[in-house]
mmCIF file of C-alpha atoms and ligand atoms in Angstrom:
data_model
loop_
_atom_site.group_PDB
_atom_site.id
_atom_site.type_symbol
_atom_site.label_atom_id
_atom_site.label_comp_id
_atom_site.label_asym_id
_atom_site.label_seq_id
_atom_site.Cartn_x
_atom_site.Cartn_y
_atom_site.Cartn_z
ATOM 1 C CA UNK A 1 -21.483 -0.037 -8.782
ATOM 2 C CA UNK A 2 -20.183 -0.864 -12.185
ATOM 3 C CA UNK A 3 -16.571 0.026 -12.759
ATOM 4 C CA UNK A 4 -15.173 0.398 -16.044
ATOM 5 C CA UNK A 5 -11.304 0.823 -17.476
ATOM 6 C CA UNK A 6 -10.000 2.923 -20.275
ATOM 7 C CA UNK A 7 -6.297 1.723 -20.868
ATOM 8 C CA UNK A 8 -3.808 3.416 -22.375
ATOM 9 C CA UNK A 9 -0.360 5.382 -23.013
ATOM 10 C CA UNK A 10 -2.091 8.962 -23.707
ATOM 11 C CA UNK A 11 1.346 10.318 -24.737
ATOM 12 C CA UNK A 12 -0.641 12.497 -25.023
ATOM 13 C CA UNK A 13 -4.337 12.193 -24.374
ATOM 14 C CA UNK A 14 -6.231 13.385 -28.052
ATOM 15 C CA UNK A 15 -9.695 14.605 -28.344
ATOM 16 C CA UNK A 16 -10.623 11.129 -29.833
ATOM 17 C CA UNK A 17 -9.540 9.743 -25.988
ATOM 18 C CA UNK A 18 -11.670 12.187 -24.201
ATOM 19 C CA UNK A 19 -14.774 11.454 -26.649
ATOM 20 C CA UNK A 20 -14.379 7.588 -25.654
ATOM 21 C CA UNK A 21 -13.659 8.390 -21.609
ATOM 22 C CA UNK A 22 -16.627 11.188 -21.994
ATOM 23 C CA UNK A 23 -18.795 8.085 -23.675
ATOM 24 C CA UNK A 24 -17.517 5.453 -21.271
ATOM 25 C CA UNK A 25 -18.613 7.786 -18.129
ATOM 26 C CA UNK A 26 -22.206 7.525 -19.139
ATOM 27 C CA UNK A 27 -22.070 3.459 -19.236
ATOM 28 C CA UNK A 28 -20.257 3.204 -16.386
ATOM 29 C CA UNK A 29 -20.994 4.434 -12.450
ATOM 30 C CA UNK A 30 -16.898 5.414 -12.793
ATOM 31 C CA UNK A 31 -13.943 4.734 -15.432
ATOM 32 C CA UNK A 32 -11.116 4.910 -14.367
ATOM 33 C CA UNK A 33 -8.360 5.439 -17.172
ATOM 34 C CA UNK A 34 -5.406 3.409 -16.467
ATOM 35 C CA UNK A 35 -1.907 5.113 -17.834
ATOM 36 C CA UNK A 36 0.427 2.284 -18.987
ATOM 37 C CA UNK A 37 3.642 3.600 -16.953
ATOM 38 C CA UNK A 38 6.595 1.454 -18.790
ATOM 39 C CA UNK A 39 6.360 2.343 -22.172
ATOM 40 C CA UNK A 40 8.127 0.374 -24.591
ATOM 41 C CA UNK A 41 8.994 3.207 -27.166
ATOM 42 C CA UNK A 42 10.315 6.329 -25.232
ATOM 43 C CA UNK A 43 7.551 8.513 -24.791
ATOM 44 C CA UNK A 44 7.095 12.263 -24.975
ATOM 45 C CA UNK A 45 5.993 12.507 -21.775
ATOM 46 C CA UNK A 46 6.769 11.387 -18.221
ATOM 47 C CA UNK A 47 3.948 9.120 -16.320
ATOM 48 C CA UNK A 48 3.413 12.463 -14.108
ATOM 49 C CA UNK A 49 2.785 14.608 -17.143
ATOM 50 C CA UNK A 50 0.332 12.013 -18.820
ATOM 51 C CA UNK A 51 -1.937 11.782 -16.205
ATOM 52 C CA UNK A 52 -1.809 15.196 -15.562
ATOM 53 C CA UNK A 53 -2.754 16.320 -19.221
ATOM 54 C CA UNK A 54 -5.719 13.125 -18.859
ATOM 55 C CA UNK A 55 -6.631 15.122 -15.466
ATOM 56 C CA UNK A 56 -6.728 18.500 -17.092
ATOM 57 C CA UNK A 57 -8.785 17.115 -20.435
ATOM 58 C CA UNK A 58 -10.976 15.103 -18.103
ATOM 59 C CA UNK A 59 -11.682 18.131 -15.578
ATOM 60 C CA UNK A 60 -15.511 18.405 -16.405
ATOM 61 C CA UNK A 61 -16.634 14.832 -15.894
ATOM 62 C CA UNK A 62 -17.321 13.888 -12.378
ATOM 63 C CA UNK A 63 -16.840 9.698 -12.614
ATOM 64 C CA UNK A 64 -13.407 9.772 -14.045
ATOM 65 C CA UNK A 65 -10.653 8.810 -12.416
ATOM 66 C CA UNK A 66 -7.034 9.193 -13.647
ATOM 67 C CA UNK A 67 -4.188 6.374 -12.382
ATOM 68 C CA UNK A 68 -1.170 4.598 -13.536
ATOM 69 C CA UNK A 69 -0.768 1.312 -13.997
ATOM 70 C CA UNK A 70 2.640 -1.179 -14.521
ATOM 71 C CA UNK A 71 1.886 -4.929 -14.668
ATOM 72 C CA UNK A 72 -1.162 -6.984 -16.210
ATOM 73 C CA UNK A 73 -4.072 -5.327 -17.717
ATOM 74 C CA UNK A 74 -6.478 -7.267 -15.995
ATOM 75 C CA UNK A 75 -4.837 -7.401 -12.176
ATOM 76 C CA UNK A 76 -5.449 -3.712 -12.248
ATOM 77 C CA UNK A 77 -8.666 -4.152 -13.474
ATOM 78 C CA UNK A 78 -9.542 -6.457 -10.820
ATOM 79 C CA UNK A 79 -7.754 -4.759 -8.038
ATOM 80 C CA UNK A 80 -9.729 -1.854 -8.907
ATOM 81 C CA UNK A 81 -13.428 -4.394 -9.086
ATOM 82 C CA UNK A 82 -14.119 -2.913 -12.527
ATOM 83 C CA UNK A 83 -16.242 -5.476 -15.039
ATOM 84 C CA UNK A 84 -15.040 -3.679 -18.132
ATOM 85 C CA UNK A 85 -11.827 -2.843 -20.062
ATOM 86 C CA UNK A 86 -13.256 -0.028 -22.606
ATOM 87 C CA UNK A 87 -11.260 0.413 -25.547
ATOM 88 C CA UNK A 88 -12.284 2.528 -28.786
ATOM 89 C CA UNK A 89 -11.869 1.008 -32.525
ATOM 90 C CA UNK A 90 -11.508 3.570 -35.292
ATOM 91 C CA UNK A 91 -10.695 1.249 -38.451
ATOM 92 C CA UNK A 92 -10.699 -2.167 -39.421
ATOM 93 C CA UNK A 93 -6.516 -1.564 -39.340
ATOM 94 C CA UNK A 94 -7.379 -1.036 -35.154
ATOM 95 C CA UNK A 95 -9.690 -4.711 -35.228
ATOM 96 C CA UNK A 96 -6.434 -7.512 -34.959
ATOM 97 C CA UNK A 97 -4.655 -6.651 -32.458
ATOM 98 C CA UNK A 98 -7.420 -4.699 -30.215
ATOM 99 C CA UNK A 99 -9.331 -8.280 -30.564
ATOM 100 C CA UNK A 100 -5.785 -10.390 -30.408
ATOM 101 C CA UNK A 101 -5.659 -8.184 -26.793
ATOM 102 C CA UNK A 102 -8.958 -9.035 -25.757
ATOM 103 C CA UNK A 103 -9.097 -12.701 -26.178
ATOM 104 C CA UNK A 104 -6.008 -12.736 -24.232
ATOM 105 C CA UNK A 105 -7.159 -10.503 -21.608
ATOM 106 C CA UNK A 106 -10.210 -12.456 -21.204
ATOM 107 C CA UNK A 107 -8.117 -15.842 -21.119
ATOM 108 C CA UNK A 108 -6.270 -14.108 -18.358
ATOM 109 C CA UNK A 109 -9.348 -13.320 -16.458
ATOM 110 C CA UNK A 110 -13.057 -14.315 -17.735
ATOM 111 C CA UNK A 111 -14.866 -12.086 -15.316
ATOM 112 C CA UNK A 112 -14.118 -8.902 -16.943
ATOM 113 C CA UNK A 113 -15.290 -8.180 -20.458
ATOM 114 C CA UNK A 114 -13.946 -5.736 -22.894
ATOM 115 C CA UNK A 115 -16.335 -3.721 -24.915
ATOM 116 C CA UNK A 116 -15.427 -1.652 -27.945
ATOM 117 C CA UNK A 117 -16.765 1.584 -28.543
ATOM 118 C CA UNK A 118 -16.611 2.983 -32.246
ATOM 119 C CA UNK A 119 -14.821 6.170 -32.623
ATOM 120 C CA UNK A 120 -16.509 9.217 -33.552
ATOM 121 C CA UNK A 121 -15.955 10.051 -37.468
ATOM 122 C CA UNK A 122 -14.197 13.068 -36.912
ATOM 123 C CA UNK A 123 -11.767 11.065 -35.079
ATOM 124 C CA UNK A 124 -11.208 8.511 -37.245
ATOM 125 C CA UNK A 125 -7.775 9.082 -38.252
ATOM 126 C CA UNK A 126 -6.739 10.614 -34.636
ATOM 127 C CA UNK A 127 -3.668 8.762 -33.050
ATOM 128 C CA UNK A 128 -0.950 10.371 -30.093
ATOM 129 C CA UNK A 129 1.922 9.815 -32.674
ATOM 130 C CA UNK A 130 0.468 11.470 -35.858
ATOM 131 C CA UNK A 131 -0.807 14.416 -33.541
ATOM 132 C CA UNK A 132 2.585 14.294 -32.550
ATOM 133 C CA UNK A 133 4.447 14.231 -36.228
ATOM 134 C CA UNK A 134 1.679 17.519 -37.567
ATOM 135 C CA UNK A 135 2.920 19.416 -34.802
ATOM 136 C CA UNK A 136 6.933 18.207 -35.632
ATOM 137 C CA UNK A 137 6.332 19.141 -39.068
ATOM 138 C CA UNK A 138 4.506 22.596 -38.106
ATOM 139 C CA UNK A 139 0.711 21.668 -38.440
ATOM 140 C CA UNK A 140 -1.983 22.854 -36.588
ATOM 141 C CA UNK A 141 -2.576 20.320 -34.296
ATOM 142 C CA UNK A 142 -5.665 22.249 -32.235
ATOM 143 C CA UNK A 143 -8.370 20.454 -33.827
ATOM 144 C CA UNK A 144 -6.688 16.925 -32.529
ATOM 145 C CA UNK A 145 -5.964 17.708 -28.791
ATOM 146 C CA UNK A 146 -7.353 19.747 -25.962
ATOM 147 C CA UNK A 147 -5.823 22.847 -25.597
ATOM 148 C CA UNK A 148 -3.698 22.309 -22.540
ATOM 149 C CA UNK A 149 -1.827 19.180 -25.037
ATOM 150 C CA UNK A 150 -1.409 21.849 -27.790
ATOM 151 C CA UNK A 151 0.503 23.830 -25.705
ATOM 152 C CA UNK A 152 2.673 20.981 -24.043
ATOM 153 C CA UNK A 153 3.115 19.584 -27.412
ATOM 154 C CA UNK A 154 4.659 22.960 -28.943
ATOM 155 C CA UNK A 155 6.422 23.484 -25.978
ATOM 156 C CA UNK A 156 8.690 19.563 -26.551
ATOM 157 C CA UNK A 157 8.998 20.761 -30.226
ATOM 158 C CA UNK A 158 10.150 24.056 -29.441
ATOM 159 C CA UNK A 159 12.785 22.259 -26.720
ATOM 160 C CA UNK A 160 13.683 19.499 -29.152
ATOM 161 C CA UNK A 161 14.030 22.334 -31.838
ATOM 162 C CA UNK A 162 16.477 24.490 -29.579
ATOM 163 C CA UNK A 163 18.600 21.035 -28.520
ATOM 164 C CA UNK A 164 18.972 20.487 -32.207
HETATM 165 O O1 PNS B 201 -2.644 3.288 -26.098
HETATM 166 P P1 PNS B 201 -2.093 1.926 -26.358
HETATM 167 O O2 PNS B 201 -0.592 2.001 -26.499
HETATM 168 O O3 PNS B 201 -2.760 1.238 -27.509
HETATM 169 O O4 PNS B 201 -2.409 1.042 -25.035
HETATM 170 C C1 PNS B 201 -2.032 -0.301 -24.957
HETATM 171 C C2 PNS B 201 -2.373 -0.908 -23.588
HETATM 172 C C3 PNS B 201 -1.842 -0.053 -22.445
HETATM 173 C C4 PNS B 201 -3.853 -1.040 -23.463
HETATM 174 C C5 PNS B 201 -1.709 -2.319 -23.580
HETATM 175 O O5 PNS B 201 -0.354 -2.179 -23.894
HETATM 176 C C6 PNS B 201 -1.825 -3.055 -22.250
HETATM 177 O O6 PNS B 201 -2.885 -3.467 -21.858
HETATM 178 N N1 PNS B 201 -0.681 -3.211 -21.554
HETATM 179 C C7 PNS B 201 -0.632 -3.912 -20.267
HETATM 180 C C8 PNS B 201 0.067 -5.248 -20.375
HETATM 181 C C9 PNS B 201 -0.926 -6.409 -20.479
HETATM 182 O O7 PNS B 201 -1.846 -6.535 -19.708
HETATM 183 N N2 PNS B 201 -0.653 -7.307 -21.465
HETATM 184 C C10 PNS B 201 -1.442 -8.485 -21.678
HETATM 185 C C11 PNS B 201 -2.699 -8.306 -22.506
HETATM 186 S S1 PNS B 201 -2.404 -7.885 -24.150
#
């Protein structure tokens, strides 16, 4: 059984994620999408809400997993006995440090290989934190993100809004 994982903070999960997990699932017998738990910049959501949104956006394809991970990359990757890390490139600007991670991922452990899958075109431009700064500045932000996200999303603003 080939295992493959899709990395990631998802805060939140965008509809350019679920095209590469969707993608992933039919090169791999299961992907499991690995939620980076310590984030560096304070995220927008807790751990608990991330994989929850991935688990909602994910609901209609059956070899997906959803888990977090803290720690190396690649120990999660091999406690799990996957033989991919599956990452998606959308611009050249994505290329230097997606391939500065994998050389270093692969230095760390040669037996599992990251593959890059090319974003769809109508995804291009997709990231969390712009999805994130349309909806602060009052943009429609349902062609970006699954539903259940949209609603989440407008939900912070309207609690950041009201703190304000
Ligand atoms: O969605 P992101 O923020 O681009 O995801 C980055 C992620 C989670 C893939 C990356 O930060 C990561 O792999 N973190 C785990 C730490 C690690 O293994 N570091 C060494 C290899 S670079």
């Amino acid at each position: 059984m080939k295992t493959a994982i899709c990395p990631g903070s998802f805060d939140p999960v965008t509809l350019g994620h679920v095209d590469i997990i969707r993608r992933a699932a039919t090169l791999f017998d299961k992907v499991i999408v690995a939620v980076l738990v310590n984030m560096e910049k304070k995220p927008w959501f807790t751990i608990e809400e991330r994989t929850d949104l991935l688990k909602k956006a994910t609901e209609g394809i059956p070899n997906v997993e959803i888990a977090g991970f803290e720690g190396l990359l690649v120990d999660f990757a091999a406690e799990h006995e996957a033989c991919a890390i599956v990452k998606g490139l959308r611009a050249v600007s994505d290329f230097e440090y997606e391939f500065q991670m994998a050389l270093t991922n692969s230095k760390l452990n040669h037996e599992i290989e990251t593959v890059f899958l090319t974003t769809s075109a109508e995804n291009m431009y997709l990231s969390s934190s712009i999805v994130k700064q349309v909806g602060l500045l009052g943009g429609d932000i349902s062609p970006f993100v699954p539903d259940c996200v949209r609603e989440e999303i407008l939900l912070r603003i309207n609690q950041r809004s009201q703190r304000k």
